[in-house]
Short mmCIF file of C-alpha atoms in Angstrom, two decimals:
data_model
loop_
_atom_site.label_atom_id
_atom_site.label_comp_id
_atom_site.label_asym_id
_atom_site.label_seq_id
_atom_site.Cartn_x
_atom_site.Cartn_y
_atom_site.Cartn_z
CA UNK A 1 -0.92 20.72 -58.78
CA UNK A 2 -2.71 24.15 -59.48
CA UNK A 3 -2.73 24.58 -63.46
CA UNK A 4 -0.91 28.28 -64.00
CA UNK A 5 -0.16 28.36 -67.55
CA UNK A 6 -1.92 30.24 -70.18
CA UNK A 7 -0.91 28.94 -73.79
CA UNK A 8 -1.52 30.97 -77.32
CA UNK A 9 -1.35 29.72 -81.01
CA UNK A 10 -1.59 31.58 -83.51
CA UNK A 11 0.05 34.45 -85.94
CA UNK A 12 1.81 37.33 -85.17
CA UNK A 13 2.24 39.47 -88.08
CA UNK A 14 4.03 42.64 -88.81
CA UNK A 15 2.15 45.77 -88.72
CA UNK A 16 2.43 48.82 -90.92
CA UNK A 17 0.86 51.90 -90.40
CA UNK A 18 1.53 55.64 -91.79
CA UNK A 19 4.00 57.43 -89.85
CA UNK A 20 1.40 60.47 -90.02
CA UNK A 21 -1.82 58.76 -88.15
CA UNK A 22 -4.39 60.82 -89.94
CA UNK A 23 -2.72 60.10 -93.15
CA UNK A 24 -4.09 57.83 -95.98
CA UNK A 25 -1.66 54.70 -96.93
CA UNK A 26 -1.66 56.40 -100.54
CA UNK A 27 -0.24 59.99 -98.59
CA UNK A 28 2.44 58.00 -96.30
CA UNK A 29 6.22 58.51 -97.36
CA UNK A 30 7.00 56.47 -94.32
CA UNK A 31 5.37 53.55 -91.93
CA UNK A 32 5.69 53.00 -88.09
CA UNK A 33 6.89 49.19 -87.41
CA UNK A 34 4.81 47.03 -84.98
CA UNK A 35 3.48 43.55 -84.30
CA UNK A 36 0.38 42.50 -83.80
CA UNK A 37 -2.49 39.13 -84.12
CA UNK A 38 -5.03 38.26 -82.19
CA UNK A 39 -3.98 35.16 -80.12
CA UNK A 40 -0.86 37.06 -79.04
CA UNK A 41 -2.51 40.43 -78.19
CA UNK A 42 -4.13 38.68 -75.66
CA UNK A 43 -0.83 36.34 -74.12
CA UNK A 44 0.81 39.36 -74.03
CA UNK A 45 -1.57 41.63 -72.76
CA UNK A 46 -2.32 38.57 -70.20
CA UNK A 47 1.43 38.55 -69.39
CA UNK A 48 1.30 42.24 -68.78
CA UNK A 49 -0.89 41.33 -66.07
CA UNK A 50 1.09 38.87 -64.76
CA UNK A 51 0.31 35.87 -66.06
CA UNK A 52 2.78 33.11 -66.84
CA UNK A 53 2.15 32.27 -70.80
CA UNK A 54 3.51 30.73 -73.34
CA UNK A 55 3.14 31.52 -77.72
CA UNK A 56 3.29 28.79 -79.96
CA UNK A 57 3.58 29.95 -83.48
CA UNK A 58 6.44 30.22 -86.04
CA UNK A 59 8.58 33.39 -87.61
CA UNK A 60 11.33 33.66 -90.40
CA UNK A 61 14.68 32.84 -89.86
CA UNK A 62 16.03 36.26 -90.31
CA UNK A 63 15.78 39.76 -88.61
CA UNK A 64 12.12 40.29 -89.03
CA UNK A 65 11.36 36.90 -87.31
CA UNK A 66 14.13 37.59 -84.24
CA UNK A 67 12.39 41.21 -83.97
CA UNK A 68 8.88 40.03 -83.87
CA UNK A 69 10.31 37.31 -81.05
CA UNK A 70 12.59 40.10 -78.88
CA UNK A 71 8.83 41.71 -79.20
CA UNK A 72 6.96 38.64 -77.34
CA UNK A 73 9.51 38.51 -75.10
CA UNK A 74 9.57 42.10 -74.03
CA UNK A 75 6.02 41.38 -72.43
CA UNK A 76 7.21 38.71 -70.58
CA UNK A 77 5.99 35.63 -72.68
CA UNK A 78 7.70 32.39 -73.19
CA UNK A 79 8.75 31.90 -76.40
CA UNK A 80 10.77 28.71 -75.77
CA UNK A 81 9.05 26.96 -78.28
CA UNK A 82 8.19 28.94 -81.26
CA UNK A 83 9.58 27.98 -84.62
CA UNK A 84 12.22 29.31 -86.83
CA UNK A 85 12.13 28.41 -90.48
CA UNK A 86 12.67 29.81 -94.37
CA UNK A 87 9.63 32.13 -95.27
CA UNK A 88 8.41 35.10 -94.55
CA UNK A 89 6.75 37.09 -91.98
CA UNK A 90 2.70 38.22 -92.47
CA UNK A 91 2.07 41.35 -92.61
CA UNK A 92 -0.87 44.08 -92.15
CA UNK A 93 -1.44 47.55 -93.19
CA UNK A 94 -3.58 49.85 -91.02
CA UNK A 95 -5.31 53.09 -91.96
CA UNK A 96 -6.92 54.76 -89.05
CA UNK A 97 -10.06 56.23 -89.83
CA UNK A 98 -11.42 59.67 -88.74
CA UNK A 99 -15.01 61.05 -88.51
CA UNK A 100 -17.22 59.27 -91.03
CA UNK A 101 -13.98 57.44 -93.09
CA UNK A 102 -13.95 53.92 -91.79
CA UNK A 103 -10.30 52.27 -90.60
CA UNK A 104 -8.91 49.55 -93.29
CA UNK A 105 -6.89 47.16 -93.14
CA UNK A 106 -4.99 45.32 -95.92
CA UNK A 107 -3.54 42.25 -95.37
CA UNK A 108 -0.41 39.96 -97.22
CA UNK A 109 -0.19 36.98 -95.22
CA UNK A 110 -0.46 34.43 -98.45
CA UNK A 111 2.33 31.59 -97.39
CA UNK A 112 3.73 33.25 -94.83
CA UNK A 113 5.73 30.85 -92.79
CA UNK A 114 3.69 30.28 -89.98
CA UNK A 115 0.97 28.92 -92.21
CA UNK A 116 3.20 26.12 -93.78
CA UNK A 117 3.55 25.15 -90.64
CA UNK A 118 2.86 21.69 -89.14
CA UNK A 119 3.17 21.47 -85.03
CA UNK A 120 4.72 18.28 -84.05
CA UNK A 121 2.24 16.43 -81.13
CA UNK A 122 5.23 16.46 -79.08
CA UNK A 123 5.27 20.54 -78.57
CA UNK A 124 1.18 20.42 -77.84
CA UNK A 125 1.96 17.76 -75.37
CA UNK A 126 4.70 19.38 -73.69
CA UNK A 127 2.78 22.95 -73.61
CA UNK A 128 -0.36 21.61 -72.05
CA UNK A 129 1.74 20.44 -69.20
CA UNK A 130 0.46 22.55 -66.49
CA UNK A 131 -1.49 24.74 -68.59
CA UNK A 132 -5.15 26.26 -67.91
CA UNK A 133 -6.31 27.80 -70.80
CA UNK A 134 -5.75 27.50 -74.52
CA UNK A 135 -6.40 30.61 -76.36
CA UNK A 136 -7.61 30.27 -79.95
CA UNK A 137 -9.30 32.38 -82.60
CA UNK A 138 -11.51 32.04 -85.93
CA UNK A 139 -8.70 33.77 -87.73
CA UNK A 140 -5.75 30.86 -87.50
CA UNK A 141 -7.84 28.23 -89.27
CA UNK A 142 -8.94 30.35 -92.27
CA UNK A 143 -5.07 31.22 -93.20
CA UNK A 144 -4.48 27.38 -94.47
CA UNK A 145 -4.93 23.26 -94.09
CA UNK A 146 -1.28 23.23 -92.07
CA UNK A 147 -3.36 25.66 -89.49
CA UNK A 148 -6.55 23.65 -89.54
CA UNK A 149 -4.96 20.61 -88.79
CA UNK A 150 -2.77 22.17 -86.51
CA UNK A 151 -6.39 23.66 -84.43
CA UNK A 152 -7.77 20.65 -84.38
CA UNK A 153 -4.75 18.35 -83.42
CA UNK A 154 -4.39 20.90 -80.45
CA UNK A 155 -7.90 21.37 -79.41
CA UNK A 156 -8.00 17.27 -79.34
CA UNK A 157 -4.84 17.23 -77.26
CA UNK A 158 -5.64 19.87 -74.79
CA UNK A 159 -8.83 18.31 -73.97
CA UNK A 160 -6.81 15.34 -73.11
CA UNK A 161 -5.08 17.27 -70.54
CA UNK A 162 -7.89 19.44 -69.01
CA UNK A 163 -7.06 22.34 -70.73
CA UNK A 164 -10.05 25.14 -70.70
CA UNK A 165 -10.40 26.02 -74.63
CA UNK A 166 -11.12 29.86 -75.25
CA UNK A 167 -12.48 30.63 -78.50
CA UNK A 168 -13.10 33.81 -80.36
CA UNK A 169 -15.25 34.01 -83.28
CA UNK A 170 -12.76 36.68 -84.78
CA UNK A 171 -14.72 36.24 -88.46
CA UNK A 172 -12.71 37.33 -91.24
CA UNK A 173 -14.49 37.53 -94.46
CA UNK A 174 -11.51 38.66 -96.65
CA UNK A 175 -9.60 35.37 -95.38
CA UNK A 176 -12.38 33.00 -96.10
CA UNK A 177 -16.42 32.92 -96.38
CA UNK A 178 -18.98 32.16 -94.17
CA UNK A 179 -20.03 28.76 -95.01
CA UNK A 180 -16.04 27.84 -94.83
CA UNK A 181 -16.04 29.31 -91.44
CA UNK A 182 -18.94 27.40 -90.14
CA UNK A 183 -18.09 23.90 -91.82
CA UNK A 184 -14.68 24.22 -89.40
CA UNK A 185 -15.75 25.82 -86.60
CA UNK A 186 -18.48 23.55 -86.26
CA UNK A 187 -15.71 20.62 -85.81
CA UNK A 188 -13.98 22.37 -82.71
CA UNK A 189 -17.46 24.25 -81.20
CA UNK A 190 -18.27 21.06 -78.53
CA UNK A 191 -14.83 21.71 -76.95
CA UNK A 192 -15.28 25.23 -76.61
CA UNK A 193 -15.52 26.39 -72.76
CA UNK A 194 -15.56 29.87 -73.19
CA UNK A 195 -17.19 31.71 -76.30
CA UNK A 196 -15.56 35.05 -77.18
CA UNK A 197 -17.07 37.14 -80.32
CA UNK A 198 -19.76 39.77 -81.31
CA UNK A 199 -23.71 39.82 -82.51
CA UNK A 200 -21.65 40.09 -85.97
CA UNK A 201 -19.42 37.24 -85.84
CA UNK A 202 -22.47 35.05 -84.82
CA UNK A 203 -24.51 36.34 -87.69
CA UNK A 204 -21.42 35.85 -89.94
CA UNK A 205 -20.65 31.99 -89.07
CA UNK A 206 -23.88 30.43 -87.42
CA UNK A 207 -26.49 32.35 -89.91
CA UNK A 208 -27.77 34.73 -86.44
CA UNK A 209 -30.59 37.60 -88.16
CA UNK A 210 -30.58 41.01 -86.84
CA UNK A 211 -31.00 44.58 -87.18
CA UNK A 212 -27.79 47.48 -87.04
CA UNK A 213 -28.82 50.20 -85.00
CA UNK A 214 -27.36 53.19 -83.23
CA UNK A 215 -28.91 53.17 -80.21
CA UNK A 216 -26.73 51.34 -77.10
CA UNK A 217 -29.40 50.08 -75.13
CA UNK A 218 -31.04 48.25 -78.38
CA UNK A 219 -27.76 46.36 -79.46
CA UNK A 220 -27.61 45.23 -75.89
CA UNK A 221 -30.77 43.42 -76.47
CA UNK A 222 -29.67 42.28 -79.73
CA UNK A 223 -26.57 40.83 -78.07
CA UNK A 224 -28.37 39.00 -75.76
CA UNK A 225 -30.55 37.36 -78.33
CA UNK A 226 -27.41 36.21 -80.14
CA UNK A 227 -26.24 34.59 -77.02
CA UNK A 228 -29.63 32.77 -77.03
CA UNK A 229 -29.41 31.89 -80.52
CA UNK A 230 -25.57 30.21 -80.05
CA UNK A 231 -26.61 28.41 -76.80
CA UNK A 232 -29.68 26.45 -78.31
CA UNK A 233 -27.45 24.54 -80.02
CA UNK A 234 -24.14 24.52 -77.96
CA UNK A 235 -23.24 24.28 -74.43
CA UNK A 236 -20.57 26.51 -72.77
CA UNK A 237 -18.84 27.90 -69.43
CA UNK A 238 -19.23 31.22 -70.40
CA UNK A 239 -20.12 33.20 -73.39
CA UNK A 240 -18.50 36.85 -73.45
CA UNK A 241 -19.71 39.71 -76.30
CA UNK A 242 -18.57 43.08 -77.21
CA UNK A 243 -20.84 45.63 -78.06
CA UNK A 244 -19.62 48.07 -80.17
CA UNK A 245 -22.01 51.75 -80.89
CA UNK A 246 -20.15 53.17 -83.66
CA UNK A 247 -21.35 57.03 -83.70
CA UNK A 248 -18.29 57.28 -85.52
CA UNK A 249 -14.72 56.01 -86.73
CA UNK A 250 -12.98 58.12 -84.46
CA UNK A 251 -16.14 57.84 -81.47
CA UNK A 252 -17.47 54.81 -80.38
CA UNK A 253 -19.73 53.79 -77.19
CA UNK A 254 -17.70 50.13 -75.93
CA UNK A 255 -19.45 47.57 -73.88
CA UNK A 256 -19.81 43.83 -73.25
CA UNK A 257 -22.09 41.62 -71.33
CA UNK A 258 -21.69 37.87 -70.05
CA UNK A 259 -23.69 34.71 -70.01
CA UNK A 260 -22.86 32.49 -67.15
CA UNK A 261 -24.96 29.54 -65.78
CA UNK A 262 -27.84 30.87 -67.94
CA UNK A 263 -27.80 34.35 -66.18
CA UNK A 264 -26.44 37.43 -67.61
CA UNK A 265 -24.32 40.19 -66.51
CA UNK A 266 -23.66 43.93 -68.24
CA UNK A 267 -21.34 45.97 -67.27
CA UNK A 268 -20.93 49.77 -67.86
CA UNK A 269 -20.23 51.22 -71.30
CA UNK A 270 -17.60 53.60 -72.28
CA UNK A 271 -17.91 56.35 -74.62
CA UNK A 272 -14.73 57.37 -76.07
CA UNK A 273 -12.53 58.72 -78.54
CA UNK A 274 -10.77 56.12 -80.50
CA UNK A 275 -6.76 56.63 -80.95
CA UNK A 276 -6.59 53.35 -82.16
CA UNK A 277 -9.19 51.03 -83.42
CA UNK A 278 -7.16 47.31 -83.18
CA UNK A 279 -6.86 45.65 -80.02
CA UNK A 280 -9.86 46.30 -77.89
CA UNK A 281 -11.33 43.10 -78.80
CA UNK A 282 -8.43 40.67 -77.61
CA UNK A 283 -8.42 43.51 -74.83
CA UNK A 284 -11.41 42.13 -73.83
CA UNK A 285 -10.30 38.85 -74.39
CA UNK A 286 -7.67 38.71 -71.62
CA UNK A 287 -9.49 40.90 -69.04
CA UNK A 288 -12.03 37.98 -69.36
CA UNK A 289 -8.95 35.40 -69.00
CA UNK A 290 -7.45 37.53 -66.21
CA UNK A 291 -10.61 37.69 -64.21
CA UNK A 292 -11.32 33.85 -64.16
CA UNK A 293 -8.00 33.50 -63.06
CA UNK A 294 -7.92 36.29 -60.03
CA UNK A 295 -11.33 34.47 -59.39
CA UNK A 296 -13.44 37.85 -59.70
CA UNK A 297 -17.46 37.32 -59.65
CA UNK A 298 -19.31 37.60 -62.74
CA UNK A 299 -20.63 41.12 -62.06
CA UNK A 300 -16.53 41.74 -61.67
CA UNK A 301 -15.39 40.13 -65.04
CA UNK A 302 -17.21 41.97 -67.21
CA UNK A 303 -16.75 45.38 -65.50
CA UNK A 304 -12.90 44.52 -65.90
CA UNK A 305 -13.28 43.23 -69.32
CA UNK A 306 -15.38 46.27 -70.62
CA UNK A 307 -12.29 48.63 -69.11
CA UNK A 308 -9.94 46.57 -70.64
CA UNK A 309 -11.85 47.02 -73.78
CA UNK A 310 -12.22 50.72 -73.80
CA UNK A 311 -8.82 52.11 -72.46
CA UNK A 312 -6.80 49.99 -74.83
CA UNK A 313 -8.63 52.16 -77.56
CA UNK A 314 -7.29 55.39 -76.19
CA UNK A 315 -3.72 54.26 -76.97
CA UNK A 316 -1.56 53.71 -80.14
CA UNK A 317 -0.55 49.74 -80.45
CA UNK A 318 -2.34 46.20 -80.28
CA UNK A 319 -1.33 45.52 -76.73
CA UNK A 320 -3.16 47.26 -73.67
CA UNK A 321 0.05 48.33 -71.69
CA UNK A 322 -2.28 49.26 -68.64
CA UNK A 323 -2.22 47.01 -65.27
CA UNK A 324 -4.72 45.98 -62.94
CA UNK A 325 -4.60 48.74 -60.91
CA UNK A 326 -4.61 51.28 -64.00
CA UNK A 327 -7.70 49.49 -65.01
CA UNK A 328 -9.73 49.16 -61.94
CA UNK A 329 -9.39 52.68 -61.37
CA UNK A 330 -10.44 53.35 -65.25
CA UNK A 331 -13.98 51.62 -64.04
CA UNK A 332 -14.11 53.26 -61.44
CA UNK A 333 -16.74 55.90 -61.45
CA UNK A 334 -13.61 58.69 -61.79
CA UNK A 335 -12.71 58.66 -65.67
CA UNK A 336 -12.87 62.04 -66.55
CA UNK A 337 -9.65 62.47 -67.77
CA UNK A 338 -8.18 64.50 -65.35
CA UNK A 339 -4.50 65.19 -64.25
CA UNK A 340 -3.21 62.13 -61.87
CA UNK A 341 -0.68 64.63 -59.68
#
């Protein structure tokens, strides 16, 4: 039976932002509602592309929690088995930066529902029924001892069951530190198959040493050494990297490259103007997924990936709301930002 199921666990958490998106969260008389987290940017963005997927994680029994559900299942993603309970929803604030004023984001998340949560084996066996990949991130486990347990439990059990693991780094130093992030993620690393993260988020969990710059061509390199750094120690099907030129907070230069069967592939950067900083990352994330799937070469996956990366910055939201044909012709050599008539 061909495996057709893409699986997510972790948070999805109410987002706040200022009406106003220049303004400052001390200027904003009023906030634009949204929902947003890592694991399910990328279900639903993978959904969006037509992929069959499935979100385990758990909401408040009351409006917030049936909102941020209706909001899942607007994308198209099964939410059969998500969990109602007493609690309350997380929740993130977002300041969009401009020019040389970085973006910010504060977050209240402390005992929010979903991380009192324990999953029962039963769901994790019935999910990974049929299922393909297993989409995690370094965020989940850092919110509580319910979500480590809950990582590891499902990491053990989807291995069971043939389930590819993908990982992302996703290092979050106001959640926890960095030797807190390797002790755990040095537990679930031998069961990764595919790698997801940045020269940062290596530095930031495995102790990686580099240098910033501003120059594109230079944090390619620096990428690339990362890769070699993680793989001396750890074995994987692919590793996939953002890179991330930061001329400014509101102009960036977006790229990725790929490590497959010891080879790498880059594929063209992007130099844009950011509308909206969050997102690009699990962008990325499910263009990778997506491209496994559609069974694209590796030259292929990360050209998709790096368009999925760049044109979900353009746009207001989490979620990249393009589809595949929207973002083959975005890396395309035609991107100028014309009139489509």
């Amino acid at each position: 039976m061909k495996r057709n199921k893409i699986v997510g666990y972790g948070e999805l958490l109410l987002r706040l932002t200022p009406s106003n998106h220049s303004q400052l969260i001390d200027q904003a008389t009023s906030l634009n509602l949204s929902f947003g987290g890592s694991e399910s940017n990328i279900i639903s963005n993978l959904s969006n592309l037509g992929h069959n997927t499935k979100m385990i994680t758990s909401f408040p029994n009351n409006s917030l929690g049936k909102s941020a559900n209706r909001f899942l299942r607007s994308f198209g993603v099964n939410t059969d088995d998500i969990i109602f309970r007493n609690g309350r929803i997380g929740t993130y604030f977002i300041e969009h930066g401009a020019s040389l004023r970085s973006s910010k984001i504060i977050y209240d998340r402390l005992d929010s529902c979903f991380s009192k949560e324990k999953v029962d084996d039963k769901v994790w066996n019935n999910v990974f029924n049929n299922c393909s990949y297993f989409v995690l991130s370094g965020i989940t486990p850092s919110l509580s001892k319910e979500c480590q347990d809950n990582v590891l439990r499902s990491v053990k059990i989807a291995k069971s069951n043939k389930v590819k693991i993908v990982f992302d780094l996703n290092f979050r130093r106001n959640l926890w530190n960095e030797k807190e992030a390797f002790d755990f993620v040095s537990k679930i690393i031998n069961d990764v198959d595919i790698l997801i993260g940045n020269t940062g988020s290596i530095s930031d969990i495995f102790g990686y040493k580099y240098k910033s710059s501003n120059n594109f061509l230079e944090l390619e390199n620096t990428t690339k050494d990362a890769c070699e750094f993680i793989s001396k120690d750890f074995s994987f099907d692919l590793i996939a990297l953002t890179i991330r030129n930061q001329i400014n907070a509101t102009y960036n230069q977006l790229g990725g490259l790929i490590k497959v069967d010891g080879k790498y592939f880059n594929g063209k950067s992007f130099e844009i103007d950011i509308i909206d900083r969050i997102g690009g990352g699990d962008a990325f994330s499910s263009g990778i997924i997506h491209s496994l799937i559609k069974g694209y070469n590796s030259q292929e996956i990360i050209n998709f990936s790096n368009s999925c990366f760049a044109l979900t910055q353009t746009i207001k939201a989490d979620i990249n709301y393009f589809d595949e044909e929207d973002i083959l012709e975005f890396g395309s050599d035609d991107y100028s930002g014309h009139i489509k008539r």
